[in-house]
Amino acid sequence: MANSSIPIYILSDSAELPDGKVDDLVHTFTTTSAVQPVAIITFITTRPTRPLSTPQDLVSYHFETKQPNTPVSPILALDKRSGEDGTVLFAAPVPPRDEVELSDDDEEEDREGAADDNIMHCRVVAEWVNALAANMATGHQSPDLHVKLRLVLPPALPSHASTTLPCQLFLLEHMKHNAMSTPVLLLRAPTTPPEADRYETALRGAGYCPLSIPVLETVLVNIDELIGILKSGPLRAGVGGVIVTSARAAEAWAKAVEGVSCQDDEDEADWTSTPFYTVGPATADSLSSISSSSCPRLCPKDVRGAAESGTAERLGRFILSELGTSVPGMKLLYLTGDKNRETLPGILKKGGVELVGLQVYATQGAQGFSADLEEALRGISEGACVSSVFHHIWANNKLTLLNGEDTVPWVVFFAPSAAAYIVPILRTRFSLPSSPARSNAESGNGRVVERRAMIAAIGPTTSDFLQTLGLTVEAVPAKPTAEELAQALRAVDPQFKTAADLIADRVLR
């Protein structure tokens, strides 16, 4: 089986660290599998040819004698303490200062005080070794290699491992490709409760960090005209029923009821015996819940079609069967939005029913989208997508991702109507595929950074529209489902590969 060889330097003699103890520790490393579905790490114990008393000595010795197929850093070692508490010494050169940011001067002093001549060192329990080594094997073979492995990690830092700031930064630096899940910005309103959101659940299960951002909002329109119809009553309005095909239309009726002052014309404005035809139980429930202590006769009481009509076509057939011989010349008030199909009007027209249409709501770009997007990006920078294993490190030290190249988010579009509104806004925050590169997003500490993003569309219609806007769509699921979307992203995501993928690509040898 293909694998990567990781040397472990033994710094103590057999009296301080018996061979049997070394074998036990290495057995723990190799049996605590961090990589699924195959084990790819082989640990080779090596005794240095000269005494090494400091982490600086260890790093220098490794640079002088490094073997083929071993990473440059970090470096593993077993010493006397390893035999006592089972921890392993990791040592590596201090990461460049622009790799991490600390929150205040005190933390900065802590970091400097723990480094020995630019060498950072840390002790890690045996259960962590395989996971760290797996990340080393991928992240240090090529400076351009940025991939993620599915790692199995302990739920938190063990209490007997070092938890000093240098150790925490060490772990984040050398496992940063696995510390943070790739964000997926879902351009649609989330389902409530969150655990019922199929898209977020499927993507989270695939190893991503889904964040839903509403891009459209519905506003009520022509309420004054609807109030006039309510005050007139069905007889004066000349309608024998009302068609309501959405919860937003029901909301418009409720809003109009609130706007009526029921006084002298109360007896004439009576809608309680008027049939209200709805599509599905949700809309029926919305209508039935409308109440008013001052104008009870304006509230729908005769709600029909909830169970019998789940589609526009079925509703049309249901209405015709309900009206029967009274169809000729019948007029129905039809409350609509700004985007309507002709299925229902066509069926009723053929059946001899005339519709009196009134648009009562319209869909537009969400006014809060820009602020919601900024909040999501700020959350990512502040650790919203960091694994729970590392989150307490991230939060306690107020770390901020500065390099947008480390983790490139996905942006998933669900409808052409949303794309036209939000693409210009996205272009001010991201360098989108086939769009001019821009450096115009800010991290939490105010520093301007370059953020790239990858584009996915839920279906071919949305994909085609995005291409007319000059965007390159990198993933389109075979079917518009949550599971297919997760599979489509994984299939083309250059940041996310399994151990088997890496072996097939000859990254791991």
XYZ file of C-alpha atoms in Angstrom:
509
model
C 0.000 0.000 0.000
C 1.254 3.448 -0.895
C 2.275 5.532 2.078
C 4.414 8.332 3.407
C 7.341 7.675 5.717
C 7.662 9.909 8.764
C 10.834 9.703 10.901
C 10.599 9.856 14.676
C 13.885 10.721 16.359
C 14.626 8.908 19.628
C 16.502 11.350 21.874
C 16.916 9.171 24.972
C 18.933 6.008 25.486
C 17.300 2.637 26.136
C 17.614 3.100 29.904
C 15.459 6.241 29.908
C 13.196 5.148 27.044
C 13.104 1.347 26.640
C 12.606 -0.131 23.184
C 9.383 -1.740 24.375
C 7.936 1.668 25.270
C 8.963 3.034 21.885
C 7.190 0.122 20.183
C 4.068 0.761 22.248
C 3.993 4.440 21.313
C 4.530 3.776 17.609
C 1.787 1.151 17.760
C -0.550 3.827 19.133
C 0.423 6.183 16.301
C -0.300 3.616 13.632
C -3.501 2.169 15.084
C -5.136 5.519 15.883
C -6.100 5.957 12.251
C -6.489 9.590 11.290
C -7.029 9.123 7.578
C -10.013 7.432 5.998
C -10.458 5.155 4.178
C -6.843 3.938 4.078
C -3.867 4.244 6.420
C -1.058 6.030 4.614
C 1.421 6.950 7.331
C 4.420 4.804 8.244
C 6.543 5.876 11.212
C 10.266 5.051 11.156
C 12.192 5.315 14.396
C 15.635 6.843 13.989
C 18.369 7.273 16.589
C 20.506 10.370 15.889
C 24.227 9.820 15.529
C 24.965 12.613 18.000
C 23.351 13.921 21.200
C 20.496 16.401 20.626
C 19.634 18.381 23.733
C 17.402 21.180 22.386
C 14.661 21.588 19.772
C 17.134 23.742 17.819
C 19.543 20.793 17.731
C 16.755 18.519 16.523
C 15.680 20.798 13.659
C 19.279 21.414 12.586
C 20.041 17.681 12.611
C 16.945 16.941 10.531
C 17.884 19.544 7.931
C 21.348 18.048 7.674
C 20.262 14.421 7.382
C 16.673 14.459 6.086
C 15.753 11.295 4.247
C 13.811 10.904 0.989
C 10.025 11.199 1.260
C 10.135 12.940 4.638
C 8.714 16.409 5.243
C 10.945 19.326 6.075
C 8.809 20.367 9.038
C 7.528 19.777 11.619
C 9.709 17.094 13.193
C 8.738 14.369 15.685
C 10.848 13.115 18.575
C 10.582 10.803 21.592
C 12.457 11.579 24.803
C 12.449 10.617 28.475
C 9.153 12.417 29.086
C 7.568 10.439 26.250
C 8.163 7.295 28.255
C 6.559 8.885 31.307
C 3.378 10.510 29.938
C 3.118 9.282 26.323
C 3.509 12.705 24.726
C 5.525 13.353 21.583
C 7.741 16.346 20.914
C 7.004 18.286 17.726
C 9.419 20.974 16.629
C 9.502 23.282 13.620
C 10.754 26.692 12.511
C 8.491 29.530 13.640
C 5.857 30.255 10.952
C 6.190 33.575 9.078
C 4.668 36.357 11.135
C 2.006 37.144 8.521
C 0.591 33.623 8.772
C -1.224 34.332 12.043
C -2.356 37.401 13.899
C -2.610 37.720 17.673
C -5.052 39.886 19.536
C -2.803 41.962 21.799
C 0.755 42.629 22.946
C 0.612 40.179 25.863
C -0.038 37.259 23.570
C 2.724 38.410 21.261
C 5.160 38.362 24.172
C 4.048 34.853 25.123
C 4.735 33.640 21.649
C 8.205 35.106 21.472
C 9.128 33.815 24.903
C 8.421 30.197 23.978
C 10.500 30.092 20.811
C 14.116 28.909 21.013
C 16.149 30.634 18.328
C 13.184 30.723 15.929
C 12.183 27.148 16.698
C 8.641 26.484 17.893
C 8.114 23.303 19.876
C 5.113 21.560 21.330
C 4.177 18.317 23.066
C 1.243 16.338 21.692
C -0.442 13.223 23.045
C -0.043 10.012 21.074
C -3.628 10.092 19.769
C -2.866 13.289 17.843
C 0.300 12.102 16.147
C -1.277 10.299 13.206
C -3.494 13.265 12.336
C -0.627 15.754 12.467
C 1.586 13.457 10.438
C -1.099 13.016 7.774
C -1.336 16.758 7.329
C 2.456 17.022 7.220
C 2.618 14.392 4.507
C 0.327 16.372 2.229
C 0.975 19.973 3.145
C 4.755 19.913 2.930
C 5.446 17.900 -0.217
C 4.645 20.809 -2.524
C 4.466 24.527 -1.758
C 1.467 24.787 -4.120
C -0.442 21.869 -2.611
C -3.529 22.929 -0.668
C -5.723 19.913 0.037
C -7.917 18.669 2.847
C -7.984 15.184 4.307
C -10.870 13.704 6.216
C -9.191 13.369 9.613
C -10.448 11.691 12.736
C -9.389 13.897 15.658
C -9.959 13.854 19.409
C -12.907 16.033 20.464
C -10.640 18.495 22.286
C -7.072 19.102 23.336
C -6.177 16.503 25.996
C -5.708 17.998 29.434
C -2.190 16.608 29.836
C -0.968 18.055 26.531
C 0.642 21.460 26.441
C -1.951 24.188 25.893
C 0.369 27.175 25.775
C -0.125 29.676 22.980
C 2.932 28.514 20.986
C 1.630 24.945 21.063
C -1.811 26.055 19.926
C -0.388 28.141 17.105
C 1.825 25.227 16.168
C -1.177 22.925 15.818
C -3.137 25.476 13.816
C -0.233 26.241 11.509
C 0.580 22.627 10.727
C -2.997 21.431 10.500
C -4.494 24.563 9.017
C -5.743 22.761 5.914
C -7.853 20.533 8.161
C -8.584 23.005 10.953
C -10.976 24.941 8.721
C -13.761 23.477 6.595
C -14.315 25.055 3.189
C -17.178 27.573 3.430
C -20.136 27.167 1.061
C -22.254 30.303 0.712
C -25.779 29.157 -0.147
C -27.591 32.066 -1.775
C -31.058 31.264 -0.415
C -33.010 31.619 2.783
C -32.227 28.917 5.349
C -34.844 26.433 6.474
C -35.967 26.647 10.081
C -35.172 24.975 12.328
C -31.540 24.696 11.103
C -31.401 20.930 11.606
C -34.225 20.592 9.056
C -32.233 22.336 6.316
C -31.451 19.565 3.807
C -28.747 21.525 1.982
C -26.854 22.533 5.097
C -27.105 19.009 6.513
C -25.832 17.336 3.324
C -22.933 19.764 2.884
C -21.914 19.550 6.513
C -21.857 15.771 6.195
C -19.584 16.097 3.161
C -17.043 18.087 5.171
C -18.075 21.614 4.172
C -19.187 24.614 6.212
C -22.544 25.768 4.772
C -23.781 29.310 5.384
C -27.201 30.333 4.014
C -27.673 33.970 3.030
C -31.126 35.210 1.905
C -30.862 37.010 -1.432
C -34.500 37.819 -2.194
C -37.288 39.347 -0.182
C -40.982 39.768 -0.814
C -42.752 43.100 -0.331
C -46.464 43.733 -0.287
C -47.881 46.042 -2.990
C -51.266 47.548 -3.933
C -52.576 47.130 -0.388
C -54.672 50.295 -0.650
C -56.456 48.883 -3.710
C -57.047 45.607 -1.887
C -58.450 47.549 1.087
C -60.920 49.172 -1.281
C -62.071 45.751 -2.519
C -62.456 44.458 1.042
C -64.560 47.487 2.025
C -66.771 47.078 -1.021
C -67.483 43.424 -0.257
C -67.796 40.559 -2.730
C -71.168 41.677 -4.175
C -70.044 45.195 -5.104
C -66.682 43.853 -6.261
C -68.556 41.422 -8.483
C -66.636 38.306 -7.447
C -67.918 34.954 -6.257
C -64.688 33.771 -4.656
C -61.000 34.494 -4.013
C -57.966 32.518 -5.193
C -54.935 32.618 -2.880
C -51.948 30.529 -3.998
C -49.240 31.589 -1.527
C -48.683 32.526 2.097
C -47.572 35.984 0.933
C -50.935 36.589 -0.729
C -52.604 35.510 2.518
C -50.380 37.984 4.350
C -51.543 40.726 1.985
C -55.174 39.961 2.831
C -54.350 40.109 6.554
C -52.576 43.448 6.039
C -55.598 44.840 4.226
C -57.899 43.708 7.045
C -55.745 45.696 9.471
C -56.114 48.760 7.265
C -59.922 48.788 7.235
C -61.877 50.843 9.762
C -65.161 48.935 10.098
C -68.006 51.352 10.812
C -71.055 52.215 8.709
C -70.264 49.853 5.811
C -69.580 46.835 7.992
C -72.816 45.066 7.015
C -72.078 45.369 3.318
C -68.476 44.160 3.577
C -68.980 40.524 4.551
C -66.509 37.951 3.231
C -67.269 35.148 5.697
C -69.442 33.203 3.249
C -67.153 33.770 0.260
C -65.098 30.686 -0.747
C -61.314 31.110 -0.658
C -59.501 28.622 -2.896
C -55.923 27.726 -1.886
C -53.000 25.599 -3.060
C -51.997 23.231 -0.279
C -52.459 23.164 3.492
C -49.787 25.782 4.312
C -51.613 28.540 2.451
C -54.927 27.330 3.863
C -53.541 27.558 7.393
C -52.279 31.100 6.728
C -55.737 32.198 5.600
C -57.558 30.453 8.431
C -55.316 32.139 11.000
C -56.393 35.662 9.946
C -58.509 37.238 12.668
C -59.777 40.671 13.636
C -61.792 41.732 16.656
C -62.980 44.924 14.950
C -63.645 43.507 11.460
C -64.424 39.804 11.838
C -66.552 39.739 8.664
C -63.490 40.524 6.538
C -61.678 37.384 7.651
C -61.774 34.213 5.512
C -63.963 31.483 6.995
C -64.755 29.257 3.999
C -61.304 28.002 2.970
C -61.302 25.252 0.340
C -58.883 23.126 -1.650
C -56.139 22.601 0.925
C -56.106 18.810 0.751
C -57.406 18.465 -2.807
C -55.022 20.838 -4.605
C -51.262 20.649 -4.275
C -50.540 22.157 -7.695
C -51.964 24.921 -9.872
C -53.375 22.379 -12.313
C -55.144 20.421 -9.579
C -56.485 23.626 -8.049
C -57.933 24.682 -11.409
C -59.724 21.356 -11.838
C -60.954 21.529 -8.240
C -62.425 25.019 -8.682
C -64.259 24.007 -11.860
C -65.722 20.955 -10.152
C -66.792 23.077 -7.166
C -68.531 25.718 -9.299
C -70.338 23.176 -11.439
C -73.229 24.656 -13.438
C -72.653 28.155 -12.029
C -69.423 28.552 -14.010
C -70.623 30.721 -16.949
C -70.028 34.366 -16.120
C -68.424 33.608 -12.762
C -65.659 35.982 -11.650
C -62.989 35.165 -9.075
C -60.571 37.588 -7.415
C -57.054 36.259 -8.053
C -54.299 37.575 -5.704
C -50.925 37.217 -7.404
C -47.265 38.060 -7.183
C -44.999 39.494 -9.870
C -44.008 36.076 -11.241
C -46.927 33.873 -12.212
C -47.374 30.901 -14.507
C -50.307 30.671 -16.879
C -51.311 27.150 -15.831
C -54.133 28.110 -13.458
C -55.531 31.070 -15.490
C -55.463 28.930 -18.640
C -57.474 26.079 -17.108
C -60.070 28.417 -15.606
C -60.415 30.461 -18.790
C -61.120 27.325 -20.767
C -63.720 26.415 -18.152
C -65.505 29.753 -18.530
C -64.249 31.416 -15.351
C -63.113 35.031 -15.557
C -60.317 36.152 -13.228
C -60.002 39.613 -11.688
C -56.279 39.754 -11.072
C -54.593 41.930 -8.471
C -50.865 41.815 -7.744
C -50.386 42.051 -3.970
C -46.704 41.139 -3.570
C -43.435 41.393 -5.477
C -40.054 39.733 -5.165
C -36.915 41.891 -5.094
C -33.309 41.689 -4.055
C -32.924 41.520 -0.291
C -31.958 44.961 0.968
C -29.934 43.372 3.747
C -27.947 41.018 1.498
C -24.786 43.107 1.486
C -24.762 43.363 5.293
C -25.585 39.657 5.674
C -22.742 38.755 3.329
C -20.304 40.883 5.279
C -21.441 39.255 8.506
C -20.903 35.788 7.008
C -17.407 36.682 5.770
C -16.538 38.214 9.112
C -17.723 35.052 10.823
C -15.504 32.941 8.567
C -12.509 35.129 9.354
C -13.240 34.854 13.066
C -13.513 31.070 13.041
C -17.113 30.172 12.146
C -15.866 27.323 9.940
C -13.050 26.152 12.203
C -13.337 22.570 13.423
C -14.663 22.212 16.966
C -11.322 20.624 17.816
C -9.600 23.957 17.206
C -12.375 26.426 17.835
C -11.447 27.182 21.454
C -7.879 27.916 20.327
C -9.199 30.188 17.594
C -11.631 32.058 19.810
C -9.407 32.401 22.869
C -6.566 33.902 20.869
C -8.739 35.944 18.472
C -6.958 34.568 15.430
C -7.937 35.876 12.009
C -7.412 34.308 8.584
C -5.450 36.814 6.543
C -4.675 34.802 3.435
C -7.720 34.343 1.215
C -5.846 31.726 -0.785
C -5.807 29.268 2.116
C -9.485 28.390 1.855
C -11.458 29.363 -1.242
C -15.218 29.384 -0.589
C -17.951 28.093 -2.866
C -20.817 30.387 -3.861
C -23.956 28.464 -4.855
C -26.703 30.139 -6.923
C -30.276 28.808 -6.795
C -32.139 31.046 -9.279
C -31.382 33.390 -12.201
C -33.566 36.115 -10.655
C -31.284 36.239 -7.629
C -28.099 36.177 -9.708
C -28.852 39.386 -11.594
C -29.139 41.310 -8.325
C -26.291 39.881 -6.287
C -23.467 39.246 -8.779
C -22.461 42.948 -8.799
C -22.339 42.859 -4.996
C -20.328 39.633 -4.959
C -17.827 41.150 -7.379
C -17.005 43.801 -4.795
C -16.050 41.068 -2.291
C -14.597 38.300 -4.446
C -12.487 37.671 -7.478
C -14.993 35.504 -9.357
C -14.018 33.021 -12.104
C -13.655 34.853 -15.424
C -14.164 38.216 -13.748
C -11.470 40.853 -13.139
C -9.402 40.162 -10.034
C -10.220 42.534 -7.245
C -8.738 43.152 -3.832
C -11.653 44.588 -1.980
C -12.659 42.391 0.930
C -11.519 43.104 4.448
C -10.711 40.685 7.214
C -11.755 41.255 10.805
C -8.650 43.325 11.600
C -9.200 45.792 8.758
C -6.464 44.537 6.466
C -7.436 44.402 2.790
C -7.092 40.879 1.380
C -7.726 39.098 -1.896
C -10.555 36.563 -1.797
C -11.200 34.115 -4.587
C -14.413 32.141 -4.891
C -15.687 29.168 -6.873
C -19.126 29.198 -8.496
C -21.794 26.486 -8.475
C -25.367 26.534 -9.811
C -28.251 24.352 -8.653
C -29.303 23.559 -12.231
C -28.600 24.170 -15.939
C -30.983 27.133 -16.287
C -29.245 29.061 -13.529
C -25.853 27.982 -14.874
C -26.665 29.278 -18.354
C -27.752 32.626 -16.935
C -24.569 32.981 -14.899
C -22.525 32.399 -18.019
C -24.326 35.297 -19.721
C -22.986 37.428 -16.863
C -19.434 36.370 -17.726
C -18.993 33.852 -14.913
C -17.467 30.393 -15.125
C -19.633 27.812 -13.362
C -17.471 25.056 -11.914
C -20.124 22.703 -10.527
C -23.710 21.836 -11.488
C -25.393 18.859 -9.773
C -27.021 16.191 -11.937
C -30.255 16.794 -10.016
C -31.267 19.854 -7.957
C -31.037 18.065 -4.607
C -28.924 18.621 -1.523
C -27.109 15.298 -1.855
C -26.305 15.827 -5.543
C -25.000 19.330 -4.819
C -22.615 18.011 -2.159
C -21.362 15.336 -4.565
C -20.899 17.871 -7.378
C -18.768 20.144 -5.205
C -16.628 17.278 -3.921
C -16.088 15.956 -7.456
C -14.364 19.125 -8.692
C -13.111 20.813 -5.521
C -9.304 21.067 -5.775
C -9.092 21.829 -2.044
C -10.741 18.637 -0.870
C -9.322 15.196 -1.573
C -9.492 11.891 0.216
C -6.439 9.794 0.961
C -7.377 7.531 -1.954
C -7.483 10.578 -4.270
C -4.025 11.654 -3.151
C -2.575 8.210 -3.716
C -4.151 8.064 -7.176
C -2.664 11.482 -7.944
C 0.739 10.199 -6.739
C 0.873 12.971 -4.155
C 1.463 10.391 -1.429
C 4.177 7.847 -2.117
